[in-house]
Amino acid sequence: MTPAGDEWIVGREHELELLARLVDDPSAQVLLVTGGPGLGKSVLLDATARQARRAGTRVLRCRGCEGESELPFAGLHQLLRPVLDLADGLPARQRAALLGVFGIEESAEPADPLLTALGALTLLSDAANGGPLLLVADDAHWLDVGTLDVLAFVARRLEGEPLTLLVAAREGCVPAPFAREARTLAVEPLEPAAAGRLLDVQPRPPVGRARSRILEQAAGVPLALVELARAAGRDPAAAQDWTLPLTGRLEEIFAADLPGLPGATRQLLLLAAAAETAELPVILSAAEPPSRSRCSASAHCS
Ligand SMILES: Nc1ncnc2c1ncn2[C@@H]1O[C@H](COP(=O)(O)OP(=O)(O)O)[C@@H](O)[C@H]1O
Ligand SMILES: [Mg+2]
């Protein structure tokens, strides 16, 4: 059953049940949630966090973000910030290492990875003394390496602690320390019936041809269903012959993947975006390596 207050979540009964069991038994468990963008990983994590809080479990969260993925321990700082007041109880060297990497205290020695990880583990263990703890790390593919190493270190030492770690990452980008995690919940596209239900509960549910186009093109991805329905509601005429209009949110999601693509793929996408045609052969021919004569012309331009 969908938890109270989360009835708007369509489908996902099996996933929510599994996550609810995890919250009910917060004993040294790690679960990796994977899936493509927009499939609903964060929705599931948020629902689990809400349910945990209702059950009296303290929730600590961090979320990877592209702009901070190069900042050492940025994610760990976000995760531990609410319990940093417990740092006073840490063994002196662990305390100095942990607070040192956050720049809270000046550290005479260079950061020691083992002491830093131990400091985080002890801190979390102390926090869990006050009651069960759920750690949620969303968008782990964008977490900084320091944070990922500490999380993996903690995950390997959860035994005996009333502590659960939930990590979500994009399929195909699961950070190495968690890639071999045995317990994985792979979030799949919604079943057609659930996809239809999701369209039905939108503020302006699409009908007729627009509805079937959206169902076809969104392929069960909830974000695409929601956003395409919104776009079709805004521009019903375009939705009839379809050229699907993209919403800013969908564009953002697709654009976020661009930096990770190979240069040739990025160039091809750029050409496709700039081309005034959707004819693939034309776009591909424009992407072909330049002939001799064109080569000398382009050398001129650079
Ligand atoms: N099961 C669902 N029911 C209703 N809406 C959903 C569901 N899953 C996802 N969504 C919609 O899709 C959007 C994107 O989901 P999100 O959890 O952010 O995807 P992900 O984290 O996998 O990239 C949400 O903001 C929500 O509008
Ligand atoms: Mg997400």
Coordinates of C-alpha atoms and ligand atoms in Angstrom, one line a residue:
M1 CA 0.0 0.0 0.0
T2 CA 1.2 3.5 -0.8
P3 CA 2.1 5.4 2.4
A4 CA -0.3 8.1 3.6
G5 CA 0.5 11.4 2.0
D6 CA 2.2 9.7 -0.9
E7 CA -0.9 8.6 -2.8
W8 CA 0.1 10.8 -5.7
I9 CA 2.9 8.3 -6.5
V10 CA 1.7 6.2 -9.3
G11 CA 2.7 2.5 -9.5
R12 CA 5.9 1.5 -7.6
E13 CA 4.0 -0.7 -5.1
H14 CA 6.7 -3.3 -5.1
E15 CA 9.5 -0.7 -4.8
L16 CA 7.7 1.2 -1.9
E17 CA 7.1 -2.1 -0.1
L18 CA 10.7 -3.1 -0.3
L19 CA 11.8 0.4 0.9
A20 CA 9.2 0.3 3.7
R21 CA 10.7 -3.0 4.9
L22 CA 14.1 -1.4 5.0
V23 CA 12.8 1.4 7.2
D24 CA 11.0 -1.1 9.5
D25 CA 14.3 -2.9 10.1
P26 CA 17.1 -0.4 10.2
S27 CA 19.8 -2.9 10.9
A28 CA 23.1 -2.5 9.0
Q29 CA 21.5 -2.5 5.5
V30 CA 22.7 -1.0 2.3
L31 CA 20.5 -0.6 -0.8
L32 CA 21.5 0.8 -4.1
V33 CA 18.7 2.3 -6.2
T34 CA 19.5 2.6 -9.9
G35 CA 17.7 3.8 -13.0
G36 CA 17.8 6.2 -15.9
P37 CA 17.0 9.9 -15.4
G38 CA 13.4 10.8 -14.6
L39 CA 12.4 7.2 -13.7
G40 CA 11.6 8.3 -10.1
K41 CA 14.6 7.4 -8.0
S42 CA 14.4 10.6 -6.0
V43 CA 10.6 10.3 -5.6
L44 CA 11.2 6.9 -4.0
L45 CA 14.0 8.2 -1.8
D46 CA 12.0 11.1 -0.7
A47 CA 9.0 8.9 0.1
T48 CA 11.3 6.6 2.1
A49 CA 12.7 9.5 4.1
R50 CA 9.2 10.8 4.9
Q51 CA 8.1 7.3 6.0
A52 CA 11.3 6.9 8.1
R53 CA 10.7 10.2 9.9
R54 CA 7.1 9.3 10.6
A55 CA 8.4 6.0 12.2
G56 CA 10.7 8.0 14.4
T57 CA 13.9 7.3 12.4
R58 CA 16.3 10.2 12.1
V59 CA 17.2 10.9 8.4
L60 CA 20.5 12.3 7.3
R61 CA 20.7 13.2 3.6
C62 CA 23.1 14.4 0.9
R63 CA 22.7 14.9 -2.7
G64 CA 25.4 14.9 -5.4
C65 CA 25.5 17.9 -7.5
E66 CA 27.5 18.4 -10.7
G67 CA 28.9 21.7 -9.5
E68 CA 30.3 20.2 -6.2
S69 CA 31.6 16.9 -7.5
E70 CA 35.1 18.3 -7.5
L71 CA 34.9 19.7 -4.0
P72 CA 36.3 17.2 -1.6
F73 CA 33.9 16.1 1.1
A74 CA 31.2 18.5 0.1
G75 CA 28.6 15.7 0.1
L76 CA 29.8 14.4 3.5
H77 CA 29.5 17.8 5.0
Q78 CA 25.9 18.0 3.8
L79 CA 25.2 14.6 5.3
L80 CA 26.8 15.1 8.7
R81 CA 26.0 18.8 9.2
P82 CA 23.0 18.1 11.5
V83 CA 25.1 15.8 13.8
L84 CA 28.3 17.8 13.8
D85 CA 27.6 18.9 17.4
L86 CA 28.4 15.3 18.4
A87 CA 32.0 15.7 17.1
D88 CA 33.1 16.9 20.6
G89 CA 32.8 13.3 21.7
L90 CA 35.1 11.9 19.1
P91 CA 38.6 10.6 19.8
A92 CA 40.9 13.6 19.4
R93 CA 42.6 12.5 16.2
Q94 CA 39.4 11.5 14.4
R95 CA 37.8 14.7 15.5
A96 CA 40.7 16.8 14.2
A97 CA 40.8 14.9 10.9
L98 CA 37.0 15.2 10.3
L99 CA 36.6 18.8 11.3
G100 CA 39.9 19.5 9.5
V101 CA 38.6 18.4 6.1
F102 CA 35.5 20.6 6.6
G103 CA 37.7 23.5 7.5
I104 CA 35.9 23.9 10.8
E105 CA 39.1 23.5 12.7
E106 CA 42.6 24.0 11.7
S107 CA 44.5 20.8 11.4
A108 CA 48.2 20.7 12.0
E109 CA 48.5 17.5 9.9
P110 CA 47.5 16.8 6.3
A111 CA 44.1 15.1 6.0
D112 CA 44.4 11.4 6.9
P113 CA 41.8 9.4 4.9
L114 CA 41.5 6.6 7.4
L115 CA 41.1 9.0 10.4
T116 CA 38.5 11.1 8.4
A117 CA 36.5 8.0 7.5
L118 CA 36.8 6.6 11.1
G119 CA 35.7 10.0 12.4
A120 CA 32.6 9.9 10.2
L121 CA 31.8 6.3 11.2
T122 CA 32.2 7.0 14.9
L123 CA 30.0 10.2 14.6
L124 CA 27.3 8.2 12.8
S125 CA 27.5 5.4 15.3
D126 CA 27.2 7.9 18.2
A127 CA 24.2 9.5 16.4
A128 CA 22.6 6.1 16.0
N129 CA 22.9 5.6 19.8
G130 CA 20.0 8.0 20.1
G131 CA 17.8 5.9 17.8
P132 CA 17.8 4.4 14.3
L133 CA 19.3 6.3 11.5
L134 CA 18.6 6.4 7.8
L135 CA 21.3 7.8 5.5
V136 CA 20.2 8.8 2.1
A137 CA 22.7 9.7 -0.7
D138 CA 20.9 10.8 -3.8
D139 CA 22.5 11.4 -7.2
A140 CA 25.6 9.6 -6.0
H141 CA 27.0 9.7 -9.5
W142 CA 27.7 13.4 -8.8
L143 CA 29.1 13.0 -5.3
D144 CA 32.7 13.9 -4.7
V145 CA 35.2 11.0 -4.5
G146 CA 36.1 11.7 -0.8
T147 CA 32.4 11.4 0.2
L148 CA 31.9 8.2 -1.8
D149 CA 35.0 6.6 -0.2
V150 CA 33.8 7.5 3.3
L151 CA 30.2 6.2 2.5
A152 CA 31.7 2.9 1.2
F153 CA 33.9 2.7 4.3
V154 CA 30.9 3.2 6.6
A155 CA 28.8 0.8 4.5
R156 CA 31.3 -2.0 5.1
R157 CA 31.2 -1.4 8.9
L158 CA 27.5 -1.0 9.6
E159 CA 27.2 -4.4 11.4
G160 CA 25.5 -4.1 14.7
E161 CA 24.4 -0.5 14.1
P162 CA 20.7 0.5 13.7
L163 CA 21.7 2.2 10.5
T164 CA 20.6 2.0 6.9
L165 CA 22.2 3.4 3.9
L166 CA 20.3 4.2 0.8
V167 CA 22.2 5.3 -2.3
A168 CA 20.7 6.3 -5.6
A169 CA 22.7 6.7 -8.8
R170 CA 22.0 6.8 -12.5
E171 CA 22.1 3.5 -14.3
G172 CA 25.5 3.2 -16.0
C173 CA 27.1 5.8 -13.8
V174 CA 27.1 3.9 -10.4
P175 CA 30.2 5.1 -8.5
A176 CA 32.8 2.3 -8.3
P177 CA 32.6 1.8 -4.5
F178 CA 28.9 0.8 -4.9
A179 CA 28.9 -0.7 -8.3
R180 CA 29.2 -4.2 -6.9
E181 CA 26.6 -3.6 -4.2
A182 CA 24.7 -6.9 -4.0
R183 CA 21.4 -5.4 -3.0
T184 CA 20.1 -3.2 -5.9
L185 CA 16.7 -1.9 -6.6
A186 CA 16.6 -1.2 -10.4
V187 CA 13.8 1.3 -11.1
E188 CA 12.2 0.4 -14.4
P189 CA 9.9 2.4 -16.7
L190 CA 6.2 2.4 -15.5
E191 CA 4.0 -0.3 -16.9
P192 CA 1.6 1.0 -19.6
A193 CA -1.4 0.9 -17.3
A194 CA 0.5 2.9 -14.7
A195 CA 1.8 5.3 -17.3
G196 CA -1.8 5.9 -18.4
R197 CA -2.9 6.5 -14.8
L198 CA -0.1 9.1 -14.4
L199 CA -1.4 10.9 -17.4
D200 CA -4.9 10.8 -16.1
V201 CA -4.0 12.6 -12.9
Q202 CA -2.2 15.5 -14.6
P203 CA -3.8 18.9 -14.4
R204 CA -4.6 18.7 -18.1
P205 CA -4.7 15.1 -19.1
P206 CA -3.9 14.7 -22.8
V207 CA -6.5 13.0 -24.9
G208 CA -6.7 11.3 -28.3
R209 CA -3.7 11.4 -30.6
A210 CA -1.7 13.6 -28.2
R211 CA -2.2 11.0 -25.5
S212 CA -1.0 8.1 -27.6
R213 CA 2.0 10.1 -28.8
I214 CA 3.0 10.9 -25.3
L215 CA 2.6 7.4 -24.1
E216 CA 4.7 6.2 -27.0
Q217 CA 7.5 8.8 -26.7
A218 CA 7.7 8.8 -22.9
A219 CA 8.2 5.0 -22.9
G220 CA 7.1 4.8 -19.3
V221 CA 9.5 7.4 -17.9
P222 CA 7.4 9.4 -15.4
L223 CA 9.3 12.6 -15.8
A224 CA 8.7 12.5 -19.6
L225 CA 5.0 11.7 -19.1
V226 CA 4.5 14.6 -16.7
E227 CA 6.5 17.1 -18.7
L228 CA 5.1 16.1 -22.1
A229 CA 1.6 16.3 -20.8
R230 CA 2.3 19.7 -19.4
A231 CA 3.8 20.8 -22.8
A232 CA 0.9 19.4 -24.7
G233 CA -1.5 21.2 -22.3
R234 CA 0.2 24.4 -23.1
D235 CA 0.4 23.9 -26.8
P236 CA -2.4 21.6 -27.9
A237 CA -1.9 22.4 -31.6
A238 CA 1.7 21.3 -31.7
A239 CA 0.7 18.2 -29.8
Q240 CA -1.6 17.2 -32.7
D241 CA 1.0 16.7 -35.4
W242 CA 3.9 16.2 -33.2
T243 CA 7.0 17.7 -33.1
L244 CA 6.9 17.2 -29.3
P245 CA 7.7 20.4 -27.6
L246 CA 10.2 19.9 -24.8
T247 CA 9.8 21.6 -21.5
G248 CA 12.7 23.4 -19.8
R249 CA 12.9 20.6 -17.2
L250 CA 13.3 17.9 -19.8
E251 CA 15.9 19.9 -21.7
E252 CA 17.8 20.4 -18.4
I253 CA 17.8 16.6 -17.8
F254 CA 19.1 15.8 -21.3
A255 CA 21.6 18.6 -21.3
A256 CA 23.0 17.5 -17.9
D257 CA 24.4 14.4 -19.7
L258 CA 26.1 16.3 -22.5
P259 CA 29.5 16.9 -20.8
G260 CA 29.9 13.1 -20.3
L261 CA 29.4 12.2 -23.9
P262 CA 32.3 11.6 -26.4
G263 CA 33.3 14.7 -28.4
A264 CA 32.1 13.2 -31.7
T265 CA 28.6 12.5 -30.2
R266 CA 28.4 16.0 -28.8
Q267 CA 29.4 17.5 -32.2
L268 CA 26.7 15.4 -33.9
L269 CA 24.1 16.5 -31.4
L270 CA 25.1 20.1 -31.9
L271 CA 24.7 19.7 -35.6
A272 CA 21.3 18.1 -35.2
A273 CA 20.2 20.9 -32.9
A274 CA 21.4 23.6 -35.3
A275 CA 20.1 21.9 -38.5
E276 CA 16.9 23.1 -40.0
T277 CA 16.0 19.6 -40.9
A278 CA 15.2 16.4 -39.0
E279 CA 16.6 14.3 -42.0
L280 CA 19.2 12.0 -40.5
P281 CA 21.2 11.5 -43.7
V282 CA 21.6 15.2 -44.2
I283 CA 22.8 15.7 -40.6
L284 CA 25.2 12.7 -40.9
S285 CA 26.6 14.0 -44.1
A286 CA 27.3 17.4 -42.4
A287 CA 29.2 15.5 -39.7
E288 CA 31.4 13.6 -42.1
P289 CA 35.1 14.5 -42.0
P290 CA 35.7 17.5 -44.3
S291 CA 37.0 16.9 -47.8
R292 CA 40.3 18.4 -48.9
S293 CA 38.8 21.6 -50.3
R294 CA 36.6 22.1 -47.3
C295 CA 39.5 21.4 -45.0
S296 CA 41.5 24.3 -46.4
A297 CA 38.5 26.6 -46.1
S298 CA 38.0 25.6 -42.5
A299 CA 41.7 26.1 -41.7
H300 CA 41.1 29.6 -42.9
C301 CA 38.3 30.2 -40.4
S302 CA 40.1 28.9 -37.3
Ligands
LIG1 N1 5.9 7.0 -9.5 C1 5.7 8.3 -9.8 N2 4.4 8.8 -9.7 C2 4.2 10.1 -10.1 N3 5.1 10.9 -10.6 C3 6.4 10.4 -10.6 C4 6.7 9.1 -10.3 N4 8.0 8.9 -10.5 C5 8.5 10.1 -10.9 N5 7.5 11.0 -11.0 C6 7.6 12.4 -11.6 O1 8.8 12.4 -12.3 C7 9.7 13.4 -11.8 C8 11.1 13.0 -11.8 O2 11.3 11.9 -10.9 P1 12.7 11.8 -10.1 O3 12.4 11.0 -8.9 O4 13.3 13.2 -9.9 O5 13.6 11.0 -11.2 P2 15.1 10.5 -11.0 O6 15.5 10.9 -9.6 O7 15.0 9.1 -11.3 O8 15.8 11.3 -12.0 C9 9.2 13.7 -10.4 O9 9.4 15.1 -10.0 C10 7.7 13.4 -10.6 O10 7.0 14.6 -11.1
MG2 MG 17.0 12.1 -8.9

